[in-house]
PDB file of C-alpha atoms in Angstrom:
ATOM      1  CA  MET A   1     166.489 -89.392  88.459  1.00 76.00           C
ATOM      2  CA  VAL A   2     168.426 -91.047  91.298  1.00 88.00           C
ATOM      3  CA  SER A   3     171.634 -89.221  92.143  1.00 91.00           C
ATOM      4  CA  PRO A   4     174.947 -91.077  91.559  1.00 95.00           C
ATOM      5  CA  ARG A   5     175.916 -90.604  95.220  1.00 94.00           C
ATOM      6  CA  THR A   6     172.633 -92.172  96.366  1.00 91.00           C
ATOM      7  CA  VAL A   7     173.412 -95.246  94.248  1.00 94.00           C
ATOM      8  CA  ILE A   8     176.873 -95.634  95.751  1.00 95.00           C
ATOM      9  CA  GLU A   9     175.774 -95.024  99.331  1.00 93.00           C
ATOM     10  CA  ALA A  10     172.887 -97.451  99.008  1.00 92.00           C
ATOM     11  CA  PHE A  11     175.270-100.280  98.106  1.00 94.00           C
ATOM     12  CA  LEU A  12     177.955 -99.546 100.690  1.00 93.00           C
ATOM     13  CA  PRO A  13     177.458-101.871 103.670  1.00 90.00           C
ATOM     14  CA  SER A  14     178.157-100.705 107.206  1.00 85.00           C
ATOM     15  CA  ARG A  15     180.883-103.347 107.316  1.00 87.00           C
ATOM     16  CA  GLY A  16     182.717-104.980 104.425  1.00 90.00           C
ATOM     17  CA  ASP A  17     182.945-103.979 100.764  1.00 93.00           C
ATOM     18  CA  ILE A  18     180.875-104.019  97.596  1.00 95.00           C
ATOM     19  CA  ALA A  19     181.808-105.066  94.031  1.00 96.00           C
ATOM     20  CA  LEU A  20     181.587-101.939  91.906  1.00 97.00           C
ATOM     21  CA  GLU A  21     180.440-103.934  88.876  1.00 96.00           C
ATOM     22  CA  LEU A  22     177.085-104.417  90.595  1.00 94.00           C
ATOM     23  CA  VAL A  23     176.933-100.680  91.405  1.00 96.00           C
ATOM     24  CA  TYR A  24     177.623 -99.720  87.783  1.00 97.00           C
ATOM     25  CA  ASP A  25     175.186-102.282  86.351  1.00 95.00           C
ATOM     26  CA  THR A  26     172.357-101.152  88.631  1.00 94.00           C
ATOM     27  CA  ALA A  27     173.095 -97.502  87.941  1.00 95.00           C
ATOM     28  CA  ASN A  28     172.958 -98.209  84.190  1.00 96.00           C
ATOM     29  CA  ALA A  29     169.579 -99.925  84.623  1.00 93.00           C
ATOM     30  CA  ALA A  30     168.390 -96.776  86.429  1.00 92.00           C
ATOM     31  CA  GLY A  31     169.470 -94.604  83.509  1.00 93.00           C
ATOM     32  CA  ILE A  32     172.790 -93.412  84.966  1.00 95.00           C
ATOM     33  CA  ALA A  33     175.955 -93.738  82.883  1.00 96.00           C
ATOM     34  CA  ASP A  34     179.267 -94.966  84.265  1.00 96.00           C
ATOM     35  CA  GLN A  35     180.963 -91.554  84.225  1.00 96.00           C
ATOM     36  CA  PRO A  36     178.704 -89.836  86.846  1.00 97.00           C
ATOM     37  CA  ILE A  37     179.149 -92.842  89.156  1.00 97.00           C
ATOM     38  CA  ARG A  38     182.900 -92.746  88.621  1.00 96.00           C
ATOM     39  CA  LEU A  39     183.088 -89.004  89.402  1.00 97.00           C
ATOM     40  CA  ALA A  40     180.908 -89.327  92.511  1.00 96.00           C
ATOM     41  CA  LEU A  41     183.082 -92.203  93.718  1.00 97.00           C
ATOM     42  CA  ARG A  42     186.261 -90.151  93.168  1.00 96.00           C
ATOM     43  CA  ARG A  43     184.827 -87.299  95.231  1.00 97.00           C
ATOM     44  CA  MET A  44     183.971 -89.675  98.048  1.00 97.00           C
ATOM     45  CA  VAL A  45     187.478 -91.181  97.979  1.00 97.00           C
ATOM     46  CA  ALA A  46     189.032 -87.680  97.965  1.00 97.00           C
ATOM     47  CA  ALA A  47     186.876 -86.718 100.959  1.00 96.00           C
ATOM     48  CA  GLY A  48     188.201 -89.724 102.878  1.00 96.00           C
ATOM     49  CA  GLU A  49     184.770 -91.350 103.063  1.00 96.00           C
ATOM     50  CA  VAL A  50     185.448 -94.376 100.838  1.00 97.00           C
ATOM     51  CA  VAL A  51     188.464 -96.517  99.997  1.00 97.00           C
ATOM     52  CA  GLN A  52     188.625 -98.208  96.579  1.00 96.00           C
ATOM     53  CA  SER A  53     190.629-101.348  95.833  1.00 95.00           C
ATOM     54  CA  GLY A  54     191.358-102.075  92.190  1.00 94.00           C
ATOM     55  CA  ARG A  55     190.296-100.187  89.103  1.00 91.00           C
ATOM     56  CA  GLY A  56     187.194 -99.811  86.979  1.00 90.00           C
ATOM     57  CA  ARG A  57     184.307-102.201  87.184  1.00 93.00           C
ATOM     58  CA  GLN A  58     186.419-104.923  88.754  1.00 94.00           C
ATOM     59  CA  ALA A  59     187.225-102.791  91.810  1.00 96.00           C
ATOM     60  CA  THR A  60     185.630-102.937  95.228  1.00 97.00           C
ATOM     61  CA  ALA A  61     184.721-100.088  97.555  1.00 97.00           C
ATOM     62  CA  ALA A  62     184.254 -99.852 101.298  1.00 96.00           C
ATOM     63  CA  LEU A  63     183.489 -97.142 103.812  1.00 95.00           C
ATOM     64  CA  THR A  64     186.238 -95.628 105.914  1.00 96.00           C
ATOM     65  CA  ALA A  65     185.604 -94.779 109.573  1.00 94.00           C
ATOM     66  CA  VAL A  66     184.879 -91.201 108.506  1.00 93.00           C
ATOM     67  CA  GLY A  67     182.410 -92.307 105.847  1.00 93.00           C
ATOM     68  CA  ARG A  68     180.710 -94.750 108.197  1.00 91.00           C
ATOM     69  CA  GLU A  69     180.251 -92.052 110.846  1.00 87.00           C
ATOM     70  CA  ARG A  70     178.780 -89.609 108.331  1.00 86.00           C
ATOM     71  CA  LEU A  71     176.333 -92.150 106.930  1.00 87.00           C
ATOM     72  CA  ASP A  72     175.372 -93.274 110.398  1.00 84.00           C
ATOM     73  CA  GLN A  73     174.454 -89.658 111.235  1.00 79.00           C
ATOM     74  CA  ASP A  74     172.501 -89.361 107.996  1.00 79.00           C
ATOM     75  CA  ARG A  75     170.504 -92.473 108.767  1.00 83.00           C
ATOM     76  CA  LEU A  76     169.600 -91.464 112.292  1.00 85.00           C
ATOM     77  CA  ALA A  77     166.512 -89.873 110.759  1.00 88.00           C
ATOM     78  CA  VAL A  78     165.409 -93.143 109.171  1.00 89.00           C
ATOM     79  CA  ARG A  79     165.740 -95.035 112.430  1.00 88.00           C
ATOM     80  CA  LEU A  80     163.990 -92.312 114.455  1.00 91.00           C
ATOM     81  CA  ALA A  81     161.103 -92.093 111.987  1.00 93.00           C
ATOM     82  CA  PHE A  82     160.328 -95.797 112.020  1.00 91.00           C
ATOM     83  CA  THR A  83     160.882 -96.149 115.753  1.00 91.00           C
ATOM     84  CA  GLN A  84     158.391 -93.347 116.433  1.00 94.00           C
ATOM     85  CA  ASP A  85     155.932 -94.747 113.878  1.00 93.00           C
ATOM     86  CA  GLN A  86     155.877 -98.031 115.769  1.00 90.00           C
ATOM     87  CA  GLY A  87     155.211 -96.340 119.077  1.00 90.00           C
ATOM     88  CA  LEU A  88     158.582 -97.402 120.494  1.00 89.00           C
ATOM     89  CA  ASP A  89     159.901 -93.951 121.440  1.00 90.00           C
ATOM     90  CA  PRO A  90     157.132 -91.976 123.169  1.00 94.00           C
ATOM     91  CA  TRP A  91     157.694 -88.291 123.929  1.00 96.00           C
ATOM     92  CA  ASP A  92     158.607 -87.551 127.536  1.00 96.00           C
ATOM     93  CA  GLY A  93     156.722 -84.241 127.432  1.00 97.00           C
ATOM     94  CA  ARG A  94     159.853 -82.099 127.736  1.00 98.00           C
ATOM     95  CA  TRP A  95     160.937 -79.300 125.452  1.00 98.00           C
ATOM     96  CA  ARG A  96     164.676 -78.839 124.942  1.00 96.00           C
ATOM     97  CA  LEU A  97     165.827 -75.215 124.693  1.00 96.00           C
ATOM     98  CA  LEU A  98     169.239 -74.474 123.226  1.00 94.00           C
ATOM     99  CA  ALA A  99     170.905 -71.081 123.055  1.00 93.00           C
ATOM    100  CA  VAL A 100     173.934 -70.579 120.855  1.00 89.00           C
ATOM    101  CA  SER A 101     176.559 -68.492 122.622  1.00 86.00           C
ATOM    102  CA  ALA A 102     179.748 -67.836 120.692  1.00 84.00           C
ATOM    103  CA  PRO A 103     181.769 -64.629 120.369  1.00 84.00           C
ATOM    104  CA  GLU A 104     181.942 -62.762 117.070  1.00 84.00           C
ATOM    105  CA  SER A 105     185.545 -63.947 116.680  1.00 86.00           C
ATOM    106  CA  GLU A 106     184.156 -67.492 116.368  1.00 87.00           C
ATOM    107  CA  ARG A 107     181.375 -66.625 114.023  1.00 87.00           C
ATOM    108  CA  ALA A 108     181.988 -69.661 111.798  1.00 90.00           C
ATOM    109  CA  ILE A 109     181.383 -71.995 114.750  1.00 86.00           C
ATOM    110  CA  ARG A 110     178.268 -70.085 115.731  1.00 88.00           C
ATOM    111  CA  ASP A 111     176.827 -70.162 112.216  1.00 89.00           C
ATOM    112  CA  GLY A 112     177.695 -73.840 111.853  1.00 88.00           C
ATOM    113  CA  LEU A 113     175.898 -74.690 115.093  1.00 89.00           C
ATOM    114  CA  ARG A 114     172.814 -72.787 114.001  1.00 90.00           C
ATOM    115  CA  ARG A 115     172.763 -74.682 110.700  1.00 91.00           C
ATOM    116  CA  THR A 116     173.180 -77.984 112.490  1.00 89.00           C
ATOM    117  CA  LEU A 117     170.295 -77.202 114.843  1.00 93.00           C
ATOM    118  CA  VAL A 118     167.969 -76.286 111.992  1.00 93.00           C
ATOM    119  CA  GLU A 119     168.995 -79.390 109.996  1.00 90.00           C
ATOM    120  CA  ALA A 120     168.276 -81.491 113.100  1.00 91.00           C
ATOM    121  CA  GLY A 121     164.746 -80.103 113.241  1.00 94.00           C
ATOM    122  CA  ALA A 122     165.070 -77.459 115.936  1.00 96.00           C
ATOM    123  CA  ALA A 123     163.012 -74.284 115.497  1.00 97.00           C
ATOM    124  CA  LEU A 124     164.155 -70.726 116.126  1.00 96.00           C
ATOM    125  CA  VAL A 125     161.954 -69.075 118.753  1.00 95.00           C
ATOM    126  CA  SER A 126     164.067 -65.996 119.485  1.00 92.00           C
ATOM    127  CA  THR A 127     167.446 -64.590 118.541  1.00 88.00           C
ATOM    128  CA  GLY A 128     169.929 -67.391 119.087  1.00 88.00           C
ATOM    129  CA  LEU A 129     167.361 -69.535 120.955  1.00 94.00           C
ATOM    130  CA  TYR A 130     166.130 -72.841 119.506  1.00 96.00           C
ATOM    131  CA  VAL A 131     163.637 -75.425 120.705  1.00 98.00           C
ATOM    132  CA  SER A 132     163.106 -79.100 119.996  1.00 97.00           C
ATOM    133  CA  PRO A 133     161.118 -81.936 121.598  1.00 98.00           C
ATOM    134  CA  HIS A 134     164.179 -84.159 121.017  1.00 95.00           C
ATOM    135  CA  ASP A 135     167.506 -84.346 122.831  1.00 92.00           C
ATOM    136  CA  LEU A 136     169.862 -83.261 120.042  1.00 89.00           C
ATOM    137  CA  ALA A 137     173.102 -83.915 121.902  1.00 80.00           C
ATOM    138  CA  ILE A 138     173.979 -86.750 119.532  1.00 76.00           C
ATOM    139  CA  VAL A 139     174.267 -84.355 116.566  1.00 80.00           C
ATOM    140  CA  LEU A 140     176.023 -81.527 118.386  1.00 81.00           C
ATOM    141  CA  ASP A 141     179.790 -81.569 118.911  1.00 71.00           C
ATOM    142  CA  SER A 142     180.414 -78.056 120.234  1.00 61.00           C
ATOM    143  CA  SER A 143     178.598 -78.147 123.561  1.00 73.00           C
ATOM    144  CA  GLU A 144     180.879 -75.465 125.032  1.00 82.00           C
ATOM    145  CA  TYR A 145     179.055 -72.967 122.817  1.00 86.00           C
ATOM    146  CA  LEU A 146     175.549 -74.065 123.863  1.00 89.00           C
ATOM    147  CA  VAL A 147     173.312 -73.309 126.804  1.00 91.00           C
ATOM    148  CA  HIS A 148     170.804 -76.108 127.500  1.00 90.00           C
ATOM    149  CA  ALA A 149     167.532 -76.001 129.372  1.00 94.00           C
ATOM    150  CA  GLU A 150     164.445 -78.216 129.614  1.00 96.00           C
ATOM    151  CA  ALA A 151     160.807 -77.288 130.223  1.00 97.00           C
ATOM    152  CA  THR A 152     157.546 -79.140 130.480  1.00 97.00           C
ATOM    153  CA  ASP A 153     155.555 -75.951 129.900  1.00 97.00           C
ATOM    154  CA  LEU A 154     156.273 -73.667 126.975  1.00 97.00           C
ATOM    155  CA  ASP A 155     154.660 -70.408 125.915  1.00 97.00           C
ATOM    156  CA  VAL A 156     155.529 -69.286 122.372  1.00 96.00           C
ATOM    157  CA  ARG A 157     153.969 -65.912 121.652  1.00 95.00           C
ATOM    158  CA  GLY A 158     150.913 -66.801 123.705  1.00 97.00           C
ATOM    159  CA  VAL A 159     150.569 -70.375 122.387  1.00 98.00           C
ATOM    160  CA  THR A 160     150.839 -73.012 125.107  1.00 98.00           C
ATOM    161  CA  ASP A 161     149.144 -76.157 123.800  1.00 98.00           C
ATOM    162  CA  PRO A 162     151.890 -78.589 122.659  1.00 98.00           C
ATOM    163  CA  GLN A 163     150.202 -79.520 119.352  1.00 98.00           C
ATOM    164  CA  ALA A 164     149.461 -75.859 118.629  1.00 98.00           C
ATOM    165  CA  ILE A 165     153.117 -74.995 119.347  1.00 98.00           C
ATOM    166  CA  ALA A 166     154.159 -77.732 116.964  1.00 98.00           C
ATOM    167  CA  GLU A 167     151.953 -76.348 114.203  1.00 98.00           C
ATOM    168  CA  LEU A 168     153.217 -72.838 114.836  1.00 98.00           C
ATOM    169  CA  LEU A 169     156.890 -73.730 114.716  1.00 98.00           C
ATOM    170  CA  TRP A 170     156.791 -76.733 112.334  1.00 98.00           C
ATOM    171  CA  PRO A 171     153.756 -76.327 110.032  1.00 98.00           C
ATOM    172  CA  ALA A 172     152.323 -79.645 108.912  1.00 98.00           C
ATOM    173  CA  ALA A 173     151.523 -78.826 105.279  1.00 98.00           C
ATOM    174  CA  PRO A 174     155.081 -78.592 103.883  1.00 96.00           C
ATOM    175  CA  THR A 175     156.090 -81.779 105.731  1.00 97.00           C
ATOM    176  CA  ILE A 176     153.121 -83.710 104.376  1.00 97.00           C
ATOM    177  CA  ALA A 177     153.735 -82.456 100.819  1.00 96.00           C
ATOM    178  CA  ALA A 178     157.349 -83.675 100.928  1.00 96.00           C
ATOM    179  CA  TYR A 179     156.049 -87.264 101.053  1.00 97.00           C
ATOM    180  CA  ASP A 180     154.137 -87.091  97.776  1.00 94.00           C
ATOM    181  CA  ALA A 181     157.113 -88.429  95.824  1.00 94.00           C
ATOM    182  CA  ILE A 182     157.121 -91.650  97.867  1.00 96.00           C
ATOM    183  CA  ASP A 183     153.811 -92.810  96.439  1.00 94.00           C
ATOM    184  CA  ASP A 184     155.194 -91.992  92.975  1.00 93.00           C
ATOM    185  CA  ALA A 185     158.242 -94.162  93.715  1.00 95.00           C
ATOM    186  CA  ILE A 186     156.075 -97.003  94.998  1.00 96.00           C
ATOM    187  CA  ARG A 187     154.253 -97.068  91.666  1.00 94.00           C
ATOM    188  CA  GLN A 188     157.505 -97.361  89.689  1.00 91.00           C
ATOM    189  CA  THR A 189     158.068-100.463  87.603  1.00 92.00           C
ATOM    190  CA  GLY A 190     161.315-102.179  86.689  1.00 92.00           C
ATOM    191  CA  PRO A 191     163.949-104.403  88.274  1.00 93.00           C
ATOM    192  CA  PRO A 192     163.674-104.702  92.085  1.00 94.00           C
ATOM    193  CA  LEU A 193     167.047-103.073  92.773  1.00 93.00           C
ATOM    194  CA  VAL A 194     166.240-100.073  90.584  1.00 94.00           C
ATOM    195  CA  ARG A 195     162.862 -99.688  92.226  1.00 95.00           C
ATOM    196  CA  GLN A 196     164.528 -99.795  95.648  1.00 94.00           C
ATOM    197  CA  LEU A 197     166.909 -97.037  94.570  1.00 93.00           C
ATOM    198  CA  HIS A 198     163.923 -94.852  93.651  1.00 94.00           C
ATOM    199  CA  LEU A 199     162.328 -95.633  97.010  1.00 95.00           C
ATOM    200  CA  ALA A 200     165.540 -94.745  98.842  1.00 91.00           C
ATOM    201  CA  GLU A 201     165.853 -91.455  96.992  1.00 92.00           C
ATOM    202  CA  ALA A 202     162.216 -90.549  97.657  1.00 95.00           C
ATOM    203  CA  LEU A 203     162.484 -91.337 101.378  1.00 94.00           C
ATOM    204  CA  GLU A 204     165.687 -89.304 101.685  1.00 91.00           C
ATOM    205  CA  HIS A 205     164.052 -86.272 100.080  1.00 92.00           C
ATOM    206  CA  ALA A 206     160.975 -86.625 102.297  1.00 95.00           C
ATOM    207  CA  LEU A 207     162.953 -86.942 105.532  1.00 94.00           C
ATOM    208  CA  ARG A 208     165.319 -84.028 104.818  1.00 92.00           C
ATOM    209  CA  PRO A 209     162.787 -81.263 105.684  1.00 92.00           C
ATOM    210  CA  ASP A 210     160.857 -83.384 108.220  1.00 96.00           C
ATOM    211  CA  PRO A 211     161.528 -82.364 111.862  1.00 96.00           C
ATOM    212  CA  LEU A 212     160.258 -85.828 112.890  1.00 97.00           C
ATOM    213  CA  LEU A 213     158.270 -84.523 115.830  1.00 98.00           C
ATOM    214  CA  PRO A 214     156.995 -87.109 118.287  1.00 97.00           C
ATOM    215  CA  PRO A 215     153.539 -88.495 117.253  1.00 97.00           C
ATOM    216  CA  GLU A 216     152.050 -86.863 120.365  1.00 97.00           C
ATOM    217  CA  LEU A 217     152.621 -83.470 118.705  1.00 98.00           C
ATOM    218  CA  ARG A 218     150.913 -84.291 115.413  1.00 98.00           C
ATOM    219  CA  ALA A 219     147.411 -85.168 114.270  1.00 95.00           C
ATOM    220  CA  SER A 220     146.460 -88.852 114.244  1.00 94.00           C
ATOM    221  CA  PRO A 221     146.768 -90.599 111.901  1.00 95.00           C
ATOM    222  CA  TRP A 222     149.757 -88.596 110.803  1.00 97.00           C
ATOM    223  CA  PRO A 223     149.957 -88.794 106.955  1.00 97.00           C
ATOM    224  CA  PRO A 224     153.792 -89.043 106.689  1.00 98.00           C
ATOM    225  CA  ALA A 225     153.768 -91.991 109.122  1.00 96.00           C
ATOM    226  CA  VAL A 226     151.140 -93.732 107.000  1.00 96.00           C
ATOM    227  CA  VAL A 227     153.170 -93.126 103.834  1.00 97.00           C
ATOM    228  CA  ARG A 228     156.296 -94.480 105.534  1.00 96.00           C
ATOM    229  CA  ARG A 229     154.388 -97.669 106.289  1.00 94.00           C
ATOM    230  CA  ARG A 230     153.550 -98.007 102.592  1.00 96.00           C
ATOM    231  CA  TRP A 231     157.225 -97.369 101.834  1.00 95.00           C
ATOM    232  CA  TYR A 232     158.282-100.084 104.264  1.00 92.00           C
ATOM    233  CA  ASP A 233     155.823-102.612 102.809  1.00 93.00           C
ATOM    234  CA  ALA A 234     157.015-101.853  99.260  1.00 95.00           C
ATOM    235  CA  TRP A 235     160.680-102.057 100.288  1.00 93.00           C
ATOM    236  CA  MET A 236     160.253-105.431 101.997  1.00 91.00           C
ATOM    237  CA  ALA A 237     158.236-106.846  99.073  1.00 94.00           C
ATOM    238  CA  LEU A 238     161.080-105.920  96.718  1.00 94.00           C
ATOM    239  CA  THR A 239     163.713-107.335  99.099  1.00 91.00           C
ATOM    240  CA  GLU A 240     161.901-110.681  98.979  1.00 92.00           C
ATOM    241  CA  GLN A 241     162.344-110.726  95.200  1.00 94.00           C
ATOM    242  CA  LEU A 242     166.153-110.520  95.530  1.00 91.00           C
ATOM    243  CA  PRO A 243     168.528-113.413  96.292  1.00 88.00           C
ATOM    244  CA  GLU A 244     169.974-111.466  99.216  1.00 87.00           C
ATOM    245  CA  GLU A 245     169.829-108.079 100.897  1.00 84.00           C
ATOM    246  CA  LEU A 246     171.899-105.788  98.662  1.00 87.00           C
ATOM    247  CA  LEU A 247     170.974-102.205  99.564  1.00 88.00           C
ATOM    248  CA  TYR A 248     171.582-100.593 102.953  1.00 84.00           C
ATOM    249  CA  ARG A 249     173.044-103.768 104.389  1.00 81.00           C
ATOM    250  CA  GLY A 250     173.550-103.291 108.120  1.00 72.00           C
ATOM    251  CA  TRP A 251     171.926 -99.836 108.079  1.00 68.00           C
ATOM    252  CA  LEU A 252     168.179-100.422 107.995  1.00 64.00           C
ATOM    253  CA  SER A 253     167.711-102.142 111.317  1.00 56.00           C
ATOM    254  CA  TRP A 254     164.021-102.805 111.811  1.00 52.00           C
ATOM    255  CA  PRO A 255     162.837-103.878 115.247  1.00 48.00           C
ATOM    256  CA  THR A 256     162.563-107.685 115.213  1.00 43.00           C
ATOM    257  CA  SER A 257     161.089-108.420 118.638  1.00 39.00           C
ATOM    258  CA  CYS A 258     157.386-109.099 118.458  1.00 34.00           C
ATOM    259  CA  PRO A 259     156.708-107.425 115.064  1.00 38.00           C
ATOM    260  CA  GLY A 260     153.026-108.245 115.375  1.00 35.00           C
ATOM    261  CA  ALA A 261     152.811-105.684 118.176  1.00 34.00           C
ATOM    262  CA  TRP A 262     154.178-102.779 116.137  1.00 37.00           C
ATOM    263  CA  GLN A 263     151.893 -99.821 116.541  1.00 43.00           C
ATOM    264  CA  TRP A 264     151.758 -98.742 112.901  1.00 40.00           C
ATOM    265  CA  PRO A 265     149.312 -96.005 111.903  1.00 44.00           C
ATOM    266  CA  GLN A 266     146.076 -97.141 110.333  1.00 42.00           C
ATOM    267  CA  ALA A 267     146.274 -97.378 106.553  1.00 39.00           C
ATOM    268  CA  VAL A 268     144.794 -94.656 104.435  1.00 38.00           C
ATOM    269  CA  PRO A 269     144.441 -94.588 100.636  1.00 38.00           C
ATOM    270  CA  ALA A 270     147.534 -93.662  98.651  1.00 42.00           C
ATOM    271  CA  ARG A 271     147.621 -90.317  96.908  1.00 42.00           C
ATOM    272  CA  PRO A 272     146.118 -90.774  93.419  1.00 41.00           C
ATOM    273  CA  PRO A 273     148.445 -90.360  90.420  1.00 40.00           C
ATOM    274  CA  GLY A 274     148.728 -86.979  88.751  1.00 39.00           C
TER     275      GLY A 274
END
């Protein structure tokens, strides 16, 4: 079941508003009643993320600056995943080390930073010390509590090979398993918009635990990258069945220069049903 919040967020464009009648109708077609959508929308309005004009199904909704910033952060993972899959963001070979340094009196800030680092895909290698192959500055807003360092050589408990370090700190198996639901979503039947909602929900759940390591640190072909290609093909095929782009307008920005040169992973068979 697609969550009510996912339905609302999928329809909210980065700029402009959306008629809520379309949101409710699509949610109903996906098996979601009006009331859960209404409650989710109220929570988003109360949080200052959305502004609603009018009432009921005849109303419109639009993102506030706060809501736009939060969704933009959420969708960084989508953009990074597809950029890396297409070979457009090669790893520079540097590890980023981040140490959280905050006094006990500011424990809430310290704990919040640690959560943010883990959610951004950093791995804990020692007490208060995290490592990532990515520059995470864009998701960190308390730099005065962080110590940064970079290294081209890293030794983690005797492991020095970059791919071996990646497997030690970010095991492949759980990441690969998280993508199983995408093939299930691709096989869904029904109206194009409803199918796109299922695809969006499946991709969100797959990306949430994925550290999105650079391809250089994973086996090739990397199964999640191959599944994301199938997701992209299914998404675009459904978009072509619609009169206009309705979901994630202004958010899913695919590279448009020379698409024939995209370095997508080689196709592999989809996971069989069951």
